[in-house]
Coordinates of C-alpha atoms and ligand atoms in Angstrom, one line a residue:
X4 CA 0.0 0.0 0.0
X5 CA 2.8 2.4 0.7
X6 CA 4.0 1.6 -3.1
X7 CA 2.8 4.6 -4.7
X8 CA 5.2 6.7 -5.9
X9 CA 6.1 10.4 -4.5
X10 CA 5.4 11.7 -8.6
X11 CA 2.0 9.7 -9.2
X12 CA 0.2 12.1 -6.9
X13 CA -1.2 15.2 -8.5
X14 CA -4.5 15.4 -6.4
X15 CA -3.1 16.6 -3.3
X16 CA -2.6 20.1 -5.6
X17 CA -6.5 20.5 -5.9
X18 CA -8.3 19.3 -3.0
X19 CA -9.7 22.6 -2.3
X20 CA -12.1 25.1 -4.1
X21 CA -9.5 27.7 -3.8
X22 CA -6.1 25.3 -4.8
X23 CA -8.4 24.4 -7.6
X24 CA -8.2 28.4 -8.5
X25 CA -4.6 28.7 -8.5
X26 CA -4.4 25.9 -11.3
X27 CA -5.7 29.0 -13.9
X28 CA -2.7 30.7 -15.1
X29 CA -5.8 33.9 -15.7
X30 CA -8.9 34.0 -14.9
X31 CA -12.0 35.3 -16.6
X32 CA -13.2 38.5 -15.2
X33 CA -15.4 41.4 -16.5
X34 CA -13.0 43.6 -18.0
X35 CA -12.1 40.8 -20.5
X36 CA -15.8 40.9 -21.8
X37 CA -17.3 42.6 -24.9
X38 CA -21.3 42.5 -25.7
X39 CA -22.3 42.2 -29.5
X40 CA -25.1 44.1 -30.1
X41 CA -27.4 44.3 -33.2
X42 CA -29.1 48.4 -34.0
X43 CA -31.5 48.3 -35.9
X44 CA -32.9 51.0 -37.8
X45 CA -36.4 51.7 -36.6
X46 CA -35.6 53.9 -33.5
X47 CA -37.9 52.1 -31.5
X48 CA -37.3 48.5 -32.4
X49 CA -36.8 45.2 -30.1
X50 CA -37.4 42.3 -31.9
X51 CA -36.1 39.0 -30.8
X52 CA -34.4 37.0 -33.3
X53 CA -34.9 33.1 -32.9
X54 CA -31.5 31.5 -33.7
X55 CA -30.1 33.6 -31.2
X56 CA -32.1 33.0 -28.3
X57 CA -32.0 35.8 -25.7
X58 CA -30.2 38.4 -28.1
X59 CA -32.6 40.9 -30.1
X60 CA -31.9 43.9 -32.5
X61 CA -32.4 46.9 -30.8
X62 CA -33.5 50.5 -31.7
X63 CA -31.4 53.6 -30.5
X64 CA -34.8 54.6 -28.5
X65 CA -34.4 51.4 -26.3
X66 CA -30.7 51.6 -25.7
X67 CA -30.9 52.9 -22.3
X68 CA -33.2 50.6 -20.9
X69 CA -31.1 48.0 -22.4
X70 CA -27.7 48.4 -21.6
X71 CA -27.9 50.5 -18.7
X72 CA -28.7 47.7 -16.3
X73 CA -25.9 45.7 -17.4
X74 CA -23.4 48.9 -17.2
X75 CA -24.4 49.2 -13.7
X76 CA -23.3 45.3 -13.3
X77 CA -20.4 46.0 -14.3
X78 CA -20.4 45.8 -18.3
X79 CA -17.3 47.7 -20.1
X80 CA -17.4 47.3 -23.7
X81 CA -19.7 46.4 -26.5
X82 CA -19.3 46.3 -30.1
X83 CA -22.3 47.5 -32.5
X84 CA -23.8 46.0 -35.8
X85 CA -25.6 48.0 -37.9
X86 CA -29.0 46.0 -39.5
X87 CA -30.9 48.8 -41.6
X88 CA -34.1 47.0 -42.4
X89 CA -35.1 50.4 -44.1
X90 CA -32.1 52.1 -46.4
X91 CA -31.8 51.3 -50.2
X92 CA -28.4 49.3 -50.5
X93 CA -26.1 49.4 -53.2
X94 CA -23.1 48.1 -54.6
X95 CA -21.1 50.0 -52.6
X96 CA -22.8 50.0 -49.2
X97 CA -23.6 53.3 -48.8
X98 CA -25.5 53.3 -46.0
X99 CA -22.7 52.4 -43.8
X100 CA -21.5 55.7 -42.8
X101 CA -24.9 57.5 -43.5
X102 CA -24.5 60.1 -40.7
X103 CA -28.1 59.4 -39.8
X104 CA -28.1 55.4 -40.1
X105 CA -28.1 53.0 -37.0
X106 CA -24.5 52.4 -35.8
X107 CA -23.8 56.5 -36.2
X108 CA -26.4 57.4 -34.1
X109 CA -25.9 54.4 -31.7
X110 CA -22.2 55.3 -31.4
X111 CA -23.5 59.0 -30.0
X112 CA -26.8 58.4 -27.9
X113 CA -24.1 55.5 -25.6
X114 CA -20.7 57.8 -25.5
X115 CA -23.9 60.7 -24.2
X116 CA -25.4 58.0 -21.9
X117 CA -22.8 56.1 -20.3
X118 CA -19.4 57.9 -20.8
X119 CA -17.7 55.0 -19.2
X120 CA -18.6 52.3 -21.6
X121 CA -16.1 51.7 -24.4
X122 CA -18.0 50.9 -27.7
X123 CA -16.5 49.2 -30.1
X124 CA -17.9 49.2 -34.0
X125 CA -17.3 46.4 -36.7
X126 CA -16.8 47.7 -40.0
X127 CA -18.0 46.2 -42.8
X128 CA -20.0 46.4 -46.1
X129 CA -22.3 43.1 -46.2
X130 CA -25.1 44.4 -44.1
X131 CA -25.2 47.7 -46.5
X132 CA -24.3 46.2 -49.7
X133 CA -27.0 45.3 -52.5
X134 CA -25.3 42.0 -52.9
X135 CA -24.7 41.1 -49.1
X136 CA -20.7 40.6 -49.8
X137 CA -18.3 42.5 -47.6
X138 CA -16.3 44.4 -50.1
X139 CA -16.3 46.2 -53.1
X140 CA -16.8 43.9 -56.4
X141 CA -15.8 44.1 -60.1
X142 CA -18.5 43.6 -63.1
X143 CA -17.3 39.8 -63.3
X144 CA -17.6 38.9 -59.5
X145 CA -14.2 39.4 -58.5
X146 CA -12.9 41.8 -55.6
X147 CA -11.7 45.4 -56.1
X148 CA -8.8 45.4 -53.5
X149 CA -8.2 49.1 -53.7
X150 CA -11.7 50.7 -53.6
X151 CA -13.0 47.8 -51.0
X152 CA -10.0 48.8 -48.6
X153 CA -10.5 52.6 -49.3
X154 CA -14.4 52.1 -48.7
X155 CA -13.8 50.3 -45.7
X156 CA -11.5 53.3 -44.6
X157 CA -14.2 55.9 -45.1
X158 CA -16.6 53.8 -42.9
X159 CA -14.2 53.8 -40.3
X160 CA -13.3 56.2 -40.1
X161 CA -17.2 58.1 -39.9
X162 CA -18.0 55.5 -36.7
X163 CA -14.6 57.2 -35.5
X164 CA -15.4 60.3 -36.3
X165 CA -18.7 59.8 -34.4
X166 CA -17.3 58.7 -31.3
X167 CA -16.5 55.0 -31.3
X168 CA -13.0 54.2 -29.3
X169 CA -12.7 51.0 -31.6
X170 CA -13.1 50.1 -34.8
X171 CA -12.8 46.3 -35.7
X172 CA -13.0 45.8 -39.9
X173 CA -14.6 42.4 -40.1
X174 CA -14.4 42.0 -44.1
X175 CA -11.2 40.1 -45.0
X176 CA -10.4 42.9 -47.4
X177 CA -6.3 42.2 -47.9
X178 CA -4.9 46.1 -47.0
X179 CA -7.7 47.5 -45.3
X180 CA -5.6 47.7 -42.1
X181 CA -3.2 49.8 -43.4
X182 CA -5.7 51.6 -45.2
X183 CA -7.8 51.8 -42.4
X184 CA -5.0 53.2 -39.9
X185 CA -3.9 55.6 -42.6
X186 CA -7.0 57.1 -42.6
X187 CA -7.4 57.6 -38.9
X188 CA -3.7 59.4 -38.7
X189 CA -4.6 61.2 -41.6
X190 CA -7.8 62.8 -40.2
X191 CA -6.0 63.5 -36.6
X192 CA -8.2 60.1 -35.2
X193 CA -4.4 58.0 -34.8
X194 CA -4.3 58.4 -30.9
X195 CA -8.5 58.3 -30.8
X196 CA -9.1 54.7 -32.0
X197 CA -8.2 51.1 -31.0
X198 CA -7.5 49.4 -34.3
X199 CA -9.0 46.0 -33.9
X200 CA -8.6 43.4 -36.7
X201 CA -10.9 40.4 -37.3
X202 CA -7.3 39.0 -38.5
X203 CA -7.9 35.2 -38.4
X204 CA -11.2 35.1 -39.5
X205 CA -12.6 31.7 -41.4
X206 CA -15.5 31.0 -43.9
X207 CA -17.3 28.9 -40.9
X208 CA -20.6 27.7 -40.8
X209 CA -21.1 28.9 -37.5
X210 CA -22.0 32.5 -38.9
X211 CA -25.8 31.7 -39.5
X212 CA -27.5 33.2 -36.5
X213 CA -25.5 36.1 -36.9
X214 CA -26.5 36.5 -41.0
X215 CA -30.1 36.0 -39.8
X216 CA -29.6 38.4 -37.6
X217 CA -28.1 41.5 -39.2
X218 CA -29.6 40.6 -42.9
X219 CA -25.9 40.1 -44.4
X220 CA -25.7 36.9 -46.2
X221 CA -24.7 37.4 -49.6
X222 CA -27.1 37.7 -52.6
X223 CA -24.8 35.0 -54.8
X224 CA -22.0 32.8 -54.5
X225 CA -19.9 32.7 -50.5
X226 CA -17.3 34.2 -48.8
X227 CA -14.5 31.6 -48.9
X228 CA -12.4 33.6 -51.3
X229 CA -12.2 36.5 -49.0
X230 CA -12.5 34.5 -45.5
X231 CA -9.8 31.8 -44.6
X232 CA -10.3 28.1 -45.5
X233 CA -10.9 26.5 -42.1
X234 CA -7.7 24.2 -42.5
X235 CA -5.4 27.2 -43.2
X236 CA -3.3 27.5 -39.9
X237 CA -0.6 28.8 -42.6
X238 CA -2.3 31.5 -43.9
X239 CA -4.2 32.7 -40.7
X240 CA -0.6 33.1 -38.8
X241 CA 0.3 35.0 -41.8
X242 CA -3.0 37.3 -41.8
X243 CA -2.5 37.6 -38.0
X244 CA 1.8 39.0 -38.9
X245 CA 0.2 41.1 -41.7
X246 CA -2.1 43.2 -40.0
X247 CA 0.5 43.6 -36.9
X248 CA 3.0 45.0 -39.6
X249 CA 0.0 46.9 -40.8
X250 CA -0.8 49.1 -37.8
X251 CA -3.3 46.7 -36.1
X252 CA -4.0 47.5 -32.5
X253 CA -5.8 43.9 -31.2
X254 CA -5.8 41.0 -33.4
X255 CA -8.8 38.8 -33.3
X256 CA -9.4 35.0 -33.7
X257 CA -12.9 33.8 -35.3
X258 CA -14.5 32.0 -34.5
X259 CA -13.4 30.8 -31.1
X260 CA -13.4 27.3 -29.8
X261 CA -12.9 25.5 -33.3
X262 CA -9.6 27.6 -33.9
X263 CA -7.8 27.3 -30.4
X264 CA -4.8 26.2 -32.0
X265 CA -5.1 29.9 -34.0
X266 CA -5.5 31.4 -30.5
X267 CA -2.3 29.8 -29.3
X268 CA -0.3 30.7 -32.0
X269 CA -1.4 34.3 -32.3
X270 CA -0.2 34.6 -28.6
X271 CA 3.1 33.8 -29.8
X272 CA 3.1 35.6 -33.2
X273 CA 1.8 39.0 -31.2
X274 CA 3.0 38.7 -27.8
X275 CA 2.8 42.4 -27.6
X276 CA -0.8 42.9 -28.7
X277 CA -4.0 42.5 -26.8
X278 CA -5.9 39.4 -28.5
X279 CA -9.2 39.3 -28.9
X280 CA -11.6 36.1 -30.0
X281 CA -15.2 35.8 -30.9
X282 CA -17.3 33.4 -29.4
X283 CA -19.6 33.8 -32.6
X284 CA -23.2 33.2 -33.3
X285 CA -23.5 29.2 -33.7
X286 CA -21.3 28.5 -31.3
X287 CA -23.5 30.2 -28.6
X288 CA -26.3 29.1 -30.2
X289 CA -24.5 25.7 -30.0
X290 CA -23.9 26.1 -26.1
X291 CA -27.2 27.3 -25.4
X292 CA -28.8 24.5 -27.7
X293 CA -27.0 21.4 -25.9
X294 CA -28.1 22.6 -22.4
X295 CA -31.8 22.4 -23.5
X296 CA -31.4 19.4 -24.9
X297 CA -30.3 18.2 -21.5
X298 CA -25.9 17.5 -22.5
X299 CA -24.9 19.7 -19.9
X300 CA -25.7 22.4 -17.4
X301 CA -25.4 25.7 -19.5
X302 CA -23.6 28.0 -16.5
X303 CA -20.9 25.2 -16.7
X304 CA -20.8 24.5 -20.4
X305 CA -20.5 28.6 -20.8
X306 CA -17.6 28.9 -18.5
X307 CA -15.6 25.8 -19.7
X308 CA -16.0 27.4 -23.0
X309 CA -15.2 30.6 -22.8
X310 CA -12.2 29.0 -20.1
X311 CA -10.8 27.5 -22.7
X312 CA -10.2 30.9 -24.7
X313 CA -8.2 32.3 -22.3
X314 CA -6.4 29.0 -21.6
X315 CA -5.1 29.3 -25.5
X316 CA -4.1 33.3 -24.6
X317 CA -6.9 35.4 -25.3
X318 CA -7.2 38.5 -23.6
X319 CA -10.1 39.7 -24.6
X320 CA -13.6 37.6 -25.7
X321 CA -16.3 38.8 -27.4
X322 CA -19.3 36.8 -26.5
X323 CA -23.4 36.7 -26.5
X324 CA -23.0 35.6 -22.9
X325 CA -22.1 38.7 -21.9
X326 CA -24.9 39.3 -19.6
X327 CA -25.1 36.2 -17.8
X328 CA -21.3 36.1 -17.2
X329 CA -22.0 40.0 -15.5
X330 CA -24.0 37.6 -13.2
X331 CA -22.1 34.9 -12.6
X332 CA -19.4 36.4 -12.1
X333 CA -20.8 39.0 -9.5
X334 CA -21.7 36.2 -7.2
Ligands
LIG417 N1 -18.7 40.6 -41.9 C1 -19.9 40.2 -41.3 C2 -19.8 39.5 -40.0 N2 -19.3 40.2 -38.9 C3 -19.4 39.3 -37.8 C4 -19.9 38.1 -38.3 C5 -20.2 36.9 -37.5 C6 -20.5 37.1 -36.1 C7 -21.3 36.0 -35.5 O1 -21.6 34.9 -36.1 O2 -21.6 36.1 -34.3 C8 -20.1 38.2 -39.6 C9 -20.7 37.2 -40.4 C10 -20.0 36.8 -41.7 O3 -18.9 37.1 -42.0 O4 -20.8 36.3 -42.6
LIG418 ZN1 -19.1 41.4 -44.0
LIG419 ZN1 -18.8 42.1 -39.8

């Protein structure tokens, strides 16, 4: 019985709730969270959308009743997309940085409301566009790098123009960082605005909530020449090295838990950047989906998930359980 040797014993280590703490290397807290939120364009809008249960697009008019509960448990940043319901789109998505459109006004009513709260926008065309893709395209389908970066760059330039301390260009457009930051020094906006690429971003079929819910997915063909094939751990970990030598502020992994391998290696590739992953809209829909069906317990499920993000080196998560985390983690 006394045979066991001195090395086989690893328990002794996490007997307690609070040895079992110091096993994390970090822990989750608030500060690490950001809120997607959907503004819609009818001011007074809240309309739940299914295949996201609990999330809803929002009107500006219902902002305050909205997010100022969760400000006042602690909430610290969100990040806005725009769904016009009501604009005429075109092939350039000019309602995007229509002065009077959802995200522009959004951007404004929240820095007036709660000046603490840092707002984050993503930029991108496919909500705005006629044909629901994320850039700028030529007569036979093909992207126009140039004028889909320099669009991009006008767009982010208005949200930082109107307030936003973040923009995040979600569109896979190759040189919109650069284009992007240029702008922002150009204008006097350099020191004003967190830079905050969706670097490693795949063509994943986790997106479909999210399309449902902001009216983006595009009119013909997909996105996979513009998002990264989801085998392509090469060409992430050179996006991730192009948009640091680009001027990116953050770097971003999406989605999340398929891609913790990405996660890991963009903590090493940008040791010296905050870095950001998106727990997107299927795979919360996926949590939230196995604990009705009875797999887990959804608390639990959330935690180990969103654990496991900041396991691979994440800093900062964005994530649709926002809100129940401001509650779980207050208790
Ligand atoms: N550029 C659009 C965009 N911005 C964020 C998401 C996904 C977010 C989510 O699924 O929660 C998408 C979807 C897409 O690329 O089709
Ligand atoms: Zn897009
Ligand atoms: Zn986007």
């Amino acid at each position: 019985m006394a045979s066991m040797d001195i090395a086989s014993i690893l328990q002794g280590g996490y007997q307690h709730p609070l040895s079992r703490s110091w096993q994390a290397r970090r822990h989750i807290t608030k500060s690490m969270l950001m809120y997607p939120i959907f503004i819609t364009d009818d001011p007074d809008a809240y309309v739940e959308i299914p295949s996201l249960p609990g999330q809803a697009r929002w009107g500006v008019n219902k902002l305050e009743g909205f997010i100022g509960p969760l400000v006042q448990k602690g909430l610290q940043s969100v990040i806005l997309f725009g769904v016009p319901l009501n604009c005429v789109k075109d092939d350039r998505g000019t309602p995007a940085d229509d002065p009077s459109g959802p995200v522009i006004l959004a951007i404004k009513k929240l820095r007036t409301l709660f000046p603490s709260l840092y707002i984050a926008c993503d930029v991108c065309l496919c909500e705005y566009t006629s044909h629901g893709h994320c850039g700028v395209f030529r007569l036979d389908g093909s992207i126009d790098q140039e004028p889909s970066a320099a669009r991009i760059a006008e767009v982010a330039l208005a949200y930082a123009k109107a307030g936003a301390h973040c923009v995040a260009p979600s569109d896979m457009m190759d040189g919109r960082i650069k284009s992007i930051k240029r702008a922002l020094i150009d204008a006097g906006y350099g020191n004003q605005c967190t830079l905050m690429s969706y670097s490693a971003k795949f063509a994943s079929a986790l997106y479909g909530p999210f399309r449902d819910a902001a009216g983006s997915a595009p009119a013909f063909g997909d996105r996979k020449c513009y998002q990264l094939p989801p085998q392509a751990k090469g060409l992430a970990r050179r996006a991730i090295q192009r948009d640091v030598a680009e001027g990116a502020d953050i770097v971003m992994v999406k989605p999340a838990m398929p891609y913790l391998d990405i996660i890991q290696d963009a903590a090493q590739l940008a040791p010296d950047h905050p870095l950001a992953c998106y727990q997107v809209s299927g795979e919360y829909a996926m949590v939230v989906a196995g604990a009705r069906a009875g797999v887990y317990d959804l608390r639990t499920m959330a935690f180990e998930s969103v654990e496991s993000m900041v396991r691979a080196g994440c800093t900062l998560i964005l994530t649709y359980f926002t809100p129940q985390f401001l509650d779980w983690l207050s208790e």
